[in-house]
Each structure stands twice: as structure tokens, then as C-alpha cells.
XYZ file of C-alpha atoms in Angstrom:
463
model
C -132.795 2.892 58.145
C -129.599 1.392 59.427
C -126.857 3.669 60.581
C -123.525 3.227 58.792
C -120.595 2.218 60.923
C -117.719 4.664 60.970
C -114.740 3.830 58.799
C -112.039 1.893 60.622
C -108.989 3.876 61.519
C -105.750 2.890 59.770
C -103.450 3.736 56.943
C -105.032 3.967 53.536
C -103.696 1.776 50.772
C -101.134 3.607 48.783
C -100.754 6.353 51.417
C -98.127 7.111 53.974
C -98.672 5.144 57.155
C -98.169 7.995 59.626
C -100.218 10.521 57.616
C -103.059 8.081 57.204
C -103.146 7.493 60.937
C -103.505 11.245 61.575
C -106.338 11.589 59.024
C -108.212 8.659 60.512
C -107.876 10.184 63.934
C -109.334 13.460 62.774
C -112.283 11.699 61.125
C -113.002 9.586 64.133
C -112.669 12.271 66.897
C -113.168 15.463 65.057
C -110.987 17.873 63.211
C -107.592 18.409 64.717
C -108.016 15.660 67.347
C -105.257 13.019 67.288
C -105.584 9.464 68.559
C -103.966 9.207 71.964
C -102.043 6.052 70.940
C -101.019 7.331 67.524
C -97.241 7.313 68.103
C -97.250 3.745 69.465
C -99.535 2.476 66.697
C -97.392 4.107 64.044
C -94.229 2.550 65.441
C -95.918 -0.874 65.614
C -97.044 -0.654 62.018
C -93.575 0.394 60.943
C -92.172 -2.730 62.590
C -94.842 -5.022 61.082
C -94.914 -3.668 57.548
C -91.456 -2.283 57.137
C -91.017 -1.030 53.635
C -94.722 -1.324 52.738
C -94.898 1.987 51.007
C -96.589 2.463 47.713
C -95.872 -0.067 44.994
C -93.986 -2.447 47.289
C -96.588 -4.279 49.365
C -98.037 -6.171 46.441
C -100.478 -3.457 45.378
C -100.138 -1.186 42.335
C -98.562 2.122 43.202
C -97.385 5.201 41.406
C -94.512 3.245 39.820
C -96.919 0.796 38.231
C -95.154 -2.250 39.736
C -96.677 -5.221 41.457
C -95.357 -8.474 42.874
C -95.433 -10.785 45.850
C -95.317 -9.321 49.276
C -91.749 -8.571 50.310
C -90.389 -8.550 46.768
C -89.972 -4.800 46.791
C -88.084 -4.997 50.046
C -85.677 -7.565 48.633
C -85.099 -5.531 45.511
C -84.492 -2.401 47.486
C -82.174 -4.115 49.942
C -80.281 -5.721 47.063
C -79.878 -2.350 45.379
C -78.689 -0.779 48.592
C -76.185 -3.537 49.281
C -74.796 -3.410 45.735
C -74.478 0.340 46.020
C -72.395 -0.157 49.163
C -70.297 -2.898 47.508
C -71.942 -5.716 49.445
C -74.098 -8.653 48.362
C -77.430 -10.143 49.384
C -79.107 -13.395 48.473
C -77.911 -16.401 46.502
C -74.744 -15.976 44.451
C -75.300 -17.461 41.013
C -72.350 -17.321 38.632
C -71.300 -13.856 39.784
C -74.908 -12.408 39.684
C -76.823 -11.975 42.935
C -80.367 -13.327 42.910
C -82.770 -10.391 43.523
C -85.611 -12.395 45.121
C -83.838 -14.831 47.434
C -84.011 -13.130 50.821
C -81.284 -13.167 53.384
C -82.326 -15.136 56.504
C -83.403 -12.828 59.330
C -81.012 -12.737 62.204
C -78.000 -13.885 60.159
C -75.231 -11.706 58.908
C -73.448 -12.163 55.623
C -70.018 -13.741 55.786
C -67.172 -11.469 54.872
C -66.247 -11.739 51.224
C -65.123 -9.766 48.201
C -67.253 -6.899 46.902
C -69.698 -7.628 44.123
C -67.384 -6.000 41.615
C -64.735 -8.557 42.557
C -67.099 -11.553 42.725
C -65.690 -14.844 41.378
C -66.532 -15.391 37.724
C -66.482 -18.735 35.901
C -63.993 -19.018 33.098
C -60.724 -20.685 32.045
C -59.165 -19.975 35.427
C -62.089 -21.661 37.155
C -61.799 -24.698 34.859
C -58.085 -24.922 35.613
C -58.867 -24.804 39.307
C -61.387 -27.615 39.019
C -58.854 -29.699 37.068
C -56.199 -29.054 39.708
C -58.584 -30.055 42.493
C -59.536 -33.228 40.606
C -55.863 -34.098 40.130
C -55.279 -33.545 43.823
C -58.156 -35.846 44.744
C -56.796 -38.526 42.387
C -53.311 -38.261 43.888
C -54.739 -38.543 47.386
C -56.752 -41.616 46.403
C -53.631 -43.173 44.883
C -51.695 -42.559 48.084
C -54.474 -44.125 50.132
C -54.508 -47.151 47.812
C -50.743 -47.573 48.110
C -50.983 -47.395 51.871
C -53.751 -50.010 51.806
C -51.591 -52.489 49.860
C -49.553 -54.511 52.279
C -45.868 -55.223 51.939
C -45.278 -58.536 50.174
C -42.544 -60.861 51.372
C -40.796 -61.864 48.144
C -38.149 -64.482 47.424
C -36.228 -64.072 44.146
C -34.292 -67.226 43.260
C -33.145 -66.285 39.742
C -31.340 -63.144 38.577
C -33.765 -60.497 37.314
C -33.255 -56.915 36.220
C -31.553 -54.940 39.049
C -33.834 -51.954 38.471
C -36.876 -54.175 39.052
C -35.375 -55.529 42.279
C -34.738 -51.974 43.482
C -38.342 -50.971 42.762
C -39.691 -53.981 44.624
C -37.501 -53.205 47.628
C -38.986 -49.723 47.887
C -42.275 -51.171 49.160
C -41.758 -54.845 49.879
C -39.613 -57.242 51.875
C -37.315 -58.795 49.256
C -34.844 -61.654 49.763
C -32.563 -62.647 46.871
C -31.121 -66.173 46.754
C -30.004 -66.493 43.150
C -29.523 -70.031 41.817
C -30.173 -71.408 45.293
C -29.623 -75.087 45.933
C -32.325 -77.193 47.583
C -31.177 -76.519 51.160
C -30.880 -72.757 50.665
C -34.249 -72.588 48.942
C -36.029 -74.441 51.739
C -34.505 -72.183 54.370
C -35.380 -68.962 52.550
C -38.924 -69.752 51.437
C -40.424 -70.409 54.875
C -42.039 -66.987 55.496
C -42.464 -65.825 51.902
C -45.684 -64.728 50.183
C -44.333 -64.756 46.617
C -41.519 -66.382 44.629
C -39.961 -65.006 41.431
C -37.852 -67.311 39.265
C -36.539 -68.047 35.798
C -35.312 -71.331 34.351
C -32.465 -73.237 35.956
C -33.918 -73.437 39.479
C -36.531 -75.995 40.474
C -39.459 -74.991 42.657
C -40.703 -78.342 43.903
C -43.505 -79.372 46.229
C -41.133 -80.090 49.123
C -39.924 -76.489 49.161
C -43.347 -74.915 48.683
C -44.825 -77.036 51.466
C -42.578 -75.154 53.899
C -44.179 -71.809 52.953
C -47.711 -71.690 54.405
C -48.240 -68.086 53.247
C -47.132 -68.665 49.652
C -49.817 -67.322 47.312
C -47.997 -66.161 44.168
C -45.337 -67.598 41.835
C -44.045 -65.371 39.037
C -42.267 -67.168 36.204
C -40.100 -64.539 34.503
C -40.337 -66.323 31.161
C -42.535 -68.922 29.498
C -41.538 -72.457 30.519
C -42.992 -74.129 33.608
C -41.149 -77.452 33.556
C -39.152 -76.399 36.646
C -42.284 -75.768 38.754
C -44.513 -78.356 40.446
C -47.815 -77.372 38.859
C -49.819 -80.002 40.749
C -48.811 -78.492 44.078
C -49.783 -75.022 42.880
C -53.192 -76.266 41.788
C -53.812 -78.152 45.027
C -53.112 -75.064 47.139
C -54.604 -72.596 44.663
C -51.357 -70.673 44.397
C -51.424 -68.188 41.521
C -48.893 -68.763 38.728
C -48.204 -65.859 36.369
C -45.858 -66.225 33.384
C -44.143 -63.469 31.412
C -43.700 -65.014 27.943
C -44.032 -62.036 25.609
C -40.790 -60.072 26.152
C -38.540 -63.102 25.598
C -40.230 -64.371 22.436
C -38.495 -61.964 20.069
C -35.105 -62.495 21.706
C -35.381 -66.281 21.366
C -36.461 -65.967 17.729
C -33.472 -63.777 16.910
C -31.016 -66.155 18.605
C -32.533 -68.984 16.567
C -31.300 -67.324 13.395
C -27.962 -66.417 14.933
C -27.322 -70.118 15.567
C -28.779 -71.112 12.211
C -26.464 -68.745 10.350
C -23.500 -69.846 12.449
C -24.149 -73.429 11.299
C -24.794 -72.537 7.662
C -21.681 -70.356 7.335
C -19.297 -72.440 9.459
C -18.638 -69.591 11.904
C -17.289 -71.816 14.666
C -14.770 -73.556 12.382
C -13.644 -70.285 10.810
C -13.199 -68.638 14.216
C -11.174 -71.533 15.652
C -8.900 -71.706 12.600
C -8.198 -67.990 12.658
C -7.399 -68.048 16.369
C -4.742 -70.651 15.606
C -3.246 -68.480 12.861
C -4.717 -70.496 9.986
C -6.267 -68.508 7.128
C -9.026 -70.917 6.019
C -10.604 -68.637 3.429
C -10.742 -71.313 0.717
C -11.558 -74.222 3.045
C -14.766 -72.950 4.653
C -17.810 -73.729 2.513
C -20.954 -72.007 3.726
C -24.527 -72.395 2.551
C -27.354 -69.941 1.999
C -30.517 -70.083 4.064
C -32.533 -68.177 1.465
C -34.725 -70.492 -0.576
C -34.500 -73.288 2.003
C -37.399 -74.937 3.841
C -37.650 -73.786 7.458
C -39.346 -76.435 9.589
C -40.851 -75.055 12.815
C -41.951 -77.598 15.425
C -44.170 -75.687 17.817
C -45.526 -72.759 15.830
C -46.704 -70.836 18.863
C -45.645 -67.449 20.175
C -41.936 -67.981 19.443
C -42.359 -70.269 16.440
C -44.613 -67.775 14.677
C -41.944 -65.079 15.004
C -39.318 -67.499 13.683
C -41.507 -68.114 10.652
C -41.933 -64.389 10.040
C -38.190 -63.759 10.147
C -37.535 -66.768 7.924
C -40.038 -65.564 5.347
C -38.382 -62.136 5.352
C -35.036 -63.833 4.621
C -36.472 -65.719 1.663
C -37.078 -69.060 3.393
C -40.215 -71.177 3.064
C -41.660 -71.670 6.582
C -43.485 -74.933 7.251
C -44.813 -75.385 10.770
C -46.718 -77.789 12.945
C -48.669 -77.137 16.119
C -50.644 -79.434 18.388
C -54.422 -78.973 18.157
C -54.418 -75.805 16.010
C -57.491 -73.593 16.214
C -58.908 -71.819 13.155
C -57.744 -68.507 14.611
C -54.182 -69.795 15.124
C -54.110 -71.274 11.634
C -55.231 -67.974 10.108
C -52.605 -66.050 12.115
C -49.822 -68.367 10.935
C -50.951 -68.085 7.341
C -50.887 -64.297 7.614
C -47.320 -64.628 8.920
C -46.394 -66.569 5.781
C -46.238 -70.013 7.396
C -48.033 -73.090 6.095
C -49.126 -75.812 8.524
C -48.361 -79.477 7.993
C -48.172 -82.701 10.048
C -45.080 -83.285 12.173
C -43.740 -86.090 9.963
C -43.910 -83.938 6.833
C -42.157 -81.020 8.546
C -39.334 -83.339 9.657
C -38.927 -84.876 6.205
C -38.920 -81.624 4.195
C -37.039 -79.189 6.438
C -33.545 -78.023 5.534
C -33.412 -76.322 8.947
C -35.528 -77.887 11.695
C -36.113 -75.642 14.736
C -37.784 -76.750 17.979
C -39.997 -74.450 20.104
C -42.253 -76.714 22.181
C -42.656 -76.868 25.977
C -41.294 -79.857 27.845
C -44.207 -82.118 28.738
C -44.604 -85.894 28.979
C -45.773 -85.924 25.357
C -42.820 -83.887 24.055
C -39.990 -85.512 26.012
C -37.519 -87.034 23.531
C -39.821 -86.127 20.663
C -36.653 -85.955 18.561
C -34.982 -89.326 18.959
C -33.146 -91.767 16.730
C -36.234 -92.539 14.627
C -36.977 -88.866 13.858
C -33.310 -88.114 13.186
C -33.225 -90.974 10.701
C -36.130 -89.433 8.759
C -34.591 -85.986 8.451
C -33.548 -84.646 5.072
C -29.906 -85.402 4.105
C -27.674 -82.390 4.707
C -30.140 -80.753 7.117
C -29.528 -78.871 10.368
C -31.211 -79.108 13.781
C -31.646 -76.127 16.148
C -33.091 -76.773 19.616
C -34.497 -73.659 21.328
C -37.134 -75.505 23.386
C -35.897 -77.605 26.327
C -33.067 -80.079 26.663
C -35.367 -83.007 27.337
C -37.082 -82.562 23.976
C -34.035 -84.040 22.179
C -32.355 -87.348 22.935
C -28.806 -85.994 23.051
C -27.199 -89.438 22.928
C -29.090 -90.233 19.706
C -28.178 -86.798 18.340
C -24.491 -87.401 19.060
C -24.601 -90.699 17.182
C -26.387 -89.155 14.184
C -23.846 -86.328 13.937
C -20.938 -88.745 14.101
C -22.429 -90.825 11.293
C -23.061 -87.736 9.184
C -25.407 -89.430 6.726
C -28.331 -87.138 7.528
C -27.430 -84.248 9.791
C -24.802 -81.771 8.698
C -24.797 -79.914 12.033
C -26.743 -78.958 15.152
C -27.052 -75.984 17.506
C -28.440 -76.124 21.036
C -29.241 -73.276 23.407
C -30.917 -75.677 25.864
C -29.489 -78.883 27.264
C -30.684 -81.975 29.044
C -28.312 -81.241 31.928
C -27.775 -77.557 32.634
C -25.768 -75.730 35.262
C -22.264 -74.983 36.412
C -19.783 -77.819 35.896
C -21.909 -79.595 33.304
C -20.274 -80.490 30.019
C -22.269 -81.715 27.075
C -20.943 -84.758 25.191
C -21.737 -82.783 22.026
C -19.013 -80.255 22.874
C -16.338 -82.438 21.244
C -17.990 -82.295 17.808
C -16.831 -79.554 15.402
C -20.202 -79.230 13.646
C -22.092 -78.298 16.843
C -22.698 -74.816 18.289
C -23.608 -74.632 21.998
C -24.877 -71.700 24.076
C -25.817 -71.734 27.802
C -29.587 -71.110 27.574
C -29.288 -67.423 26.695
C -32.339 -67.118 24.464
C -33.909 -64.322 26.536
C -30.632 -62.929 27.880
C -30.613 -59.471 26.345
C -30.534 -56.171 28.209
C -33.738 -55.016 26.524
C -35.611 -58.244 27.201
C -34.644 -58.446 30.867
C -35.648 -54.826 31.432
C -39.069 -55.512 29.917
C -39.475 -58.692 31.952
C -38.494 -56.832 35.126
C -41.075 -54.121 34.518
C -43.766 -56.731 33.999
C -42.752 -58.619 37.155
C -43.141 -55.446 39.228
C -46.597 -54.863 37.725
C -47.664 -58.410 38.570
C -46.541 -58.141 42.189
C -48.315 -54.808 42.670
C -51.502 -56.150 41.093
C -51.532 -59.118 43.457
C -50.405 -57.224 46.563
C -53.909 -56.298 47.653
C -55.161 -59.869 47.278
C -52.439 -61.504 49.362
C -53.256 -62.300 52.995
C -52.189 -59.818 55.648
C -49.782 -61.307 58.160
C -50.542 -60.400 61.776
C -47.313 -59.789 63.719
C -46.847 -61.896 66.805
């Protein structure tokens, strides 16, 4: 019969470590005899299994609780820390995680007590929004710093507020209405040129600017710019046609009404002290046919205004698309061939660009086919009308009753139109887009264009 080995000395499960050690010693060496190393063994076990009292070391105890080893320790430490106003473990939305243990050897950073822990709510959302706004502002500042200063030459008057804004960040030189010599001297080191009508930007001048990459046309027409040179050098051309369209359309009717009501004759007579009340015979524009040559952006607006005044708009446009035709019909304008528009119009208005195909489109032959007693209004370009033929037709008076021109074949200071001597002609110095509102809108758009292109322009390396 085999002899049973004595039970191994150690703490019993569920019992106190130190008491168990004493009992085991008595069983192994006799009653009342303690193990000689009992104090050292007890201290070692306390260090190894700290907190492994009943119900905490993963075994069921008197409290009826079980769990992974160490869980009881974490719960107890968490309770103790909370009782002292501290915090242990991961902080999740103001509630401390009871299982996540604090790394051994690390101390908790100083912070607010648990009762004052940060809670999510409206204030937190406002803080996140403020931080996001701050990040956006910082990114915007970095972007602005990354955009290089653009060397700009402005050769036509633009809105002063726009010039001031450009000067805040860029190198701006203004040479308004510059002649050829001044333009060639000023353009040499420029990256961008801003201009309106009245100043020519030719290939000879642009060839002197090796860094030129952007031309901004503060308007719609491009007949004063060498487009072939731009294409050959891949220089960007950006037009600003929209703001001026409404202004040009409104001036069209101002001139039309001045012709129909004899405003120039009445004004001159009254200035001389003559009361010509019963001599001036005006005519209505309501019920008349409004012929629009060039029913594009401006011409469409002219048709809309004419329809609102009771006129019957009849327009023509080169190579109309189905979309353009539908848009004109919605505006109340019918499309017809050029010859029909000329023959039926009581008021013929011109709104086409100056190209080789439109130069002198209104000459002696077209004037001869116009309706007797009709009026001509040129809002396009001076080269569209043969002014010598127009002068002859007005002197004859068998077809045209009068004409108004905002654009002229020869424009500029010191120029005098041969039509100025005729009493049935109204002349204005190309002021179609010259309104305070229009120029402010054009200036704002010019600034936007320059800023959009600033990052794409080459960076000049200083010598």
C-alpha cells in the first residue's frame, strides 16, 4: 500500500494568505511549529498576488463574483481612486473604464477630478467648430502665402477699388491709354495685362514680355488684341462680358428713344431760347419691329427689353444652336435671316463682334434695302458700319430717318466723326459699359481672375 504524500504547504484557495501559511506549517511540522521562512514566504506571496483575496483572483468567493485575474484589483483601485477624486484607466466620454488597467510604473497626469471631468455637449460642439474654423483660416493663410505676387500692367481705366485690392498683394503698374512707346516700355517685366477697349495689345508689344502669361479683357470684344500671338505662346485670355451686357442693352434704348423723340433737336433749340414744342414730331417705339443683328448675350437682352416695351423683336445670329434658338424664343424674339431682319426692322440694332466676316457688314447695299423711315443704332464696333456710306444715306434721307452710334471707326482723343455735322445723328464716345455699377462688377471679377491664376503663373527668381 502506497504511502500518501503530505499536502503541499501554501495558502488555501479562498483563505487568507498569512493564516493559511501558518496552518500548513503546523500540519507539516506538528502543532504549534511555524515554518522558519514563513515571514519571507508571506511577503513574497503578497508581492506576487497582491489583492488575491477571496472573490478577486478569478475564483468564486463569499461575494459570489468571478472574473479574469486582476479584474478585482482594477475595480478596487478604480473605486479607491474615484473615492479620492482621482481617475484610473481610459476616459470615455466622462466615464472611466473599470477594466482598462493603468500601466505599471507610470503615474497619471494631473487633471481635473472625476466630478469635473469634461463632458460632451453643446459647448464641446462649439469648441470643435471653433477649432475647425481656426484650421481653415490657417490653411487659407498658407495658401495666400503660397501664391506669388503677380506683376500686373493695367493699360485701361478700371474700378479704383479693384486696383487698390490688387496692389495689396501684387506689383501693379498703371499706364492708362498708353501709346505704343509707353506700352512697350511698361510691359517688359509683366506677368499679366488688364485692358478694356481703346488700347491695342499687339504682337510687337507682347513679344517684349517673356513672362507674360495672362491677359484679362475687362469686357467682351477682342478686336484690339492679337489673338494669334496669344495662341502661339499659350497665353491665357479671360474676358468679362457679363457685367457690361445689361448696361449696353440699356444704352441701346436710350439712343433709340433719343432718335424717336428728337431729343437732340429739342435740346439744341431750347438752349438757343427757341420753344419748339409744336415743331418736334416724335414717334412711338411700341408696336414697331425691332431688328437685332447679333442676338447673343447683349442682343438677347435688347430683345427682352423691346418686348417689354411692346416692340416685336426679330433677330438673327450666325450658326444658331437649338439651345440658343429656344432661349431666344423664351425671351420673346423670333429668328430670321439677316436680309429679312434688315428689310422689316423699324429700328435696326447691331451687336456683333468685329471679325473679317462682319467688317462693313452694313454698307451701301444693306442701307439701300432698309425700310423707309427706319433708324440704325450701332452698339457693336465702328468697323461693322461703313460710315461714309451711312453719311451718304442720311443725307439722301430716302430710307434712313436717323442713326445713333456709340462706337466709331476711328476712336480716341481728337477724332471727329464726319457724322457729327448731321442733325439726325446721336453720337456717344463708346460708353456702353460706362456705369458705376458695371465697372464695380467688372473690377470685382478682374480681381477674382488674377487671384485664380496667381498660383499657375511662373515664379520669377530674383537675380
